[in-house]
Amino acid sequence: MQYFTQFKHSAKLLVGIAVLLAIALAFFFQLGHPSVNASWQRATTVLDRQFISAVIHANYQPGEGELALDENSLWVRVIPGRDRLHQLYVFDFRTDGLCGEIGCLYAIYTPKQQRVFSGLLDAPLSEKSAFEGVRRYSQEGFPCLRINQPQNQRVQVSNLYCYQGARLVRINHSLIARNPSE
């Protein structure tokens, strides 16, 4: 009977350890694999200055009398792909120099500093729902990306882009009724 009692306590101890180990692994797995819809961050906290400088130079040429774009004003959102080599960086320049009547410039790059998308989109798109990574990958391993933009008070335009060749290609376009409380 004494052995049975010891076994019963040992089994409880083993179950407790297994549960704690499972929780710890789930926590660390989540840290190492950001969510598909990660939030906006200052580009300087995520990428090296050489990459940031190349993005600024490719997308912003100051006019006469205008100041160069400050690296600290550039924001990025990382959309995870199959692995770190296949994630996408969505850049929000957040400057009047790259915004106009029809929207602001947003550019999307790969980790190899290849621009795969550049376009004027309705501003502000800095909300979490504007750029949604889709848990579907292109054949090359890059995530597909849904870009949502308000059309008016009642309708939202939703475009699905997937990586093909050397760029993001729109593969689906839809209109979605908006929630009036948004």
XYZ file of C-alpha atoms in Angstrom:
182
model
C 0.000 0.000 0.000
C 2.896 2.310 0.761
C 4.261 1.876 -2.771
C 0.889 2.692 -4.284
C 0.705 5.961 -2.299
C 4.233 6.920 -3.378
C 3.391 6.081 -6.997
C 0.214 8.171 -6.770
C 2.193 11.217 -5.514
C 4.913 10.639 -8.131
C 2.320 10.486 -10.899
C 0.810 13.794 -9.739
C 4.262 15.333 -9.629
C 5.050 14.094 -13.159
C 1.733 15.413 -14.500
C 2.415 18.795 -12.862
C 5.883 18.978 -14.376
C 4.514 18.001 -17.814
C 1.857 20.737 -17.626
C 4.428 23.368 -16.609
C 6.754 22.231 -19.394
C 3.935 22.434 -21.948
C 3.054 25.972 -20.819
C 6.703 27.042 -20.968
C 7.145 25.583 -24.465
C 3.973 27.271 -25.713
C 5.167 30.597 -24.308
C 8.636 30.355 -25.870
C 7.235 29.115 -29.195
C 4.972 32.180 -29.320
C 7.926 34.515 -28.663
C 9.964 32.988 -31.451
C 7.133 33.047 -33.982
C 5.344 36.399 -34.087
C 1.673 36.437 -34.889
C 0.565 36.782 -38.471
C -0.775 40.230 -37.692
C 2.079 41.786 -35.751
C 1.882 45.482 -34.886
C 3.706 48.499 -36.283
C 7.177 49.248 -34.919
C 9.831 51.842 -35.576
C 11.956 50.471 -38.419
C 15.145 51.272 -36.495
C 14.182 48.728 -33.822
C 13.651 45.918 -36.340
C 16.019 46.460 -39.280
C 19.588 47.585 -39.786
C 20.248 51.156 -40.868
C 21.604 50.111 -44.282
C 18.281 48.447 -45.168
C 16.308 51.451 -43.899
C 18.511 53.868 -45.838
C 18.043 51.843 -49.049
C 14.239 51.875 -48.590
C 14.188 55.628 -47.999
C 16.446 56.315 -50.991
C 14.309 54.145 -53.305
C 11.026 55.745 -52.237
C 11.720 59.344 -51.242
C 13.677 61.990 -53.087
C 13.353 65.338 -51.289
C 12.536 68.292 -53.465
C 14.472 71.522 -53.394
C 14.347 73.000 -49.919
C 12.908 69.826 -48.384
C 14.725 67.935 -45.681
C 15.757 64.317 -46.124
C 13.448 61.777 -44.524
C 14.574 60.874 -41.015
C 15.182 57.136 -40.475
C 13.404 57.388 -37.107
C 10.153 58.445 -38.790
C 9.898 55.200 -40.779
C 7.562 52.527 -39.394
C 7.457 48.861 -40.365
C 5.204 45.909 -39.836
C 6.689 42.428 -40.165
C 4.426 39.836 -41.770
C 5.860 36.371 -41.015
C 6.327 33.890 -43.832
C 7.359 30.262 -43.934
C 10.595 31.275 -42.146
C 12.654 34.423 -41.506
C 13.900 34.486 -45.101
C 10.329 34.660 -46.393
C 8.736 37.362 -44.286
C 7.524 40.674 -45.663
C 8.219 44.178 -44.362
C 5.409 46.700 -44.853
C 6.780 50.252 -44.640
C 4.715 53.245 -43.588
C 6.667 56.441 -44.218
C 4.332 58.669 -42.150
C 5.375 61.851 -43.854
C 3.465 64.559 -45.701
C 6.032 64.353 -48.496
C 4.740 60.908 -49.458
C 1.022 61.569 -49.003
C -1.381 63.270 -51.357
C -5.071 63.547 -52.114
C -5.444 59.883 -53.038
C -3.428 58.419 -50.174
C 0.016 57.750 -48.790
C 2.861 55.657 -50.126
C 3.302 52.190 -48.637
C 6.106 49.902 -49.782
C 6.612 46.199 -49.092
C 10.027 44.543 -49.142
C 11.537 41.089 -48.678
C 14.486 40.440 -46.322
C 16.762 40.625 -49.404
C 15.754 44.292 -49.780
C 13.664 43.560 -52.860
C 10.664 45.865 -53.266
C 7.666 43.682 -54.130
C 4.893 46.267 -53.768
C 4.642 50.022 -53.829
C 1.409 51.930 -53.941
C -0.661 54.844 -52.782
C -3.216 53.612 -50.299
C -5.880 55.434 -48.354
C -4.413 56.887 -45.198
C -4.147 56.176 -42.396
C -3.566 52.453 -42.755
C -1.651 52.152 -39.529
C -4.456 50.215 -37.878
C -3.839 46.552 -37.261
C -6.602 45.457 -39.642
C -5.313 47.335 -42.692
C -2.589 44.801 -43.521
C -3.457 41.234 -42.627
C -1.033 38.397 -43.159
C -2.916 35.368 -44.384
C -1.905 31.925 -43.173
C -1.424 30.861 -46.740
C 1.931 30.951 -48.426
C 2.911 31.401 -52.038
C 4.917 28.643 -53.668
C 8.044 30.619 -52.794
C 7.189 30.658 -49.058
C 6.165 34.303 -48.703
C 2.870 35.041 -46.952
C -0.136 36.239 -48.845
C -1.258 39.654 -47.675
C -4.739 41.118 -47.460
C -4.893 44.911 -47.702
C -8.147 46.404 -46.417
C -9.148 49.993 -47.152
C -12.330 51.872 -46.361
C -14.204 52.837 -49.532
C -16.841 54.837 -47.694
C -18.837 54.673 -44.442
C -20.462 51.378 -45.392
C -18.033 49.560 -47.680
C -14.474 48.334 -47.352
C -12.278 47.198 -50.252
C -10.277 44.059 -49.563
C -7.486 42.948 -51.910
C -5.542 39.717 -51.513
C -1.961 39.773 -52.796
C 0.381 36.795 -53.113
C 4.024 36.683 -54.110
C 4.600 35.553 -57.687
C 7.906 35.876 -59.456
C 9.419 39.039 -58.043
C 6.389 40.951 -56.758
C 3.080 40.796 -54.940
C 0.258 40.194 -57.400
C -3.394 40.906 -56.625
C -5.287 37.621 -56.860
C -8.604 38.609 -55.306
C -10.631 41.801 -54.974
C -13.788 42.088 -52.915
C -16.112 44.632 -51.359
C -17.137 43.997 -47.775
C -19.847 45.695 -45.718
C -18.280 47.658 -42.862
C -19.428 47.524 -39.294
C -21.053 50.924 -38.583
C -19.268 51.118 -35.218
C -15.776 51.192 -36.850
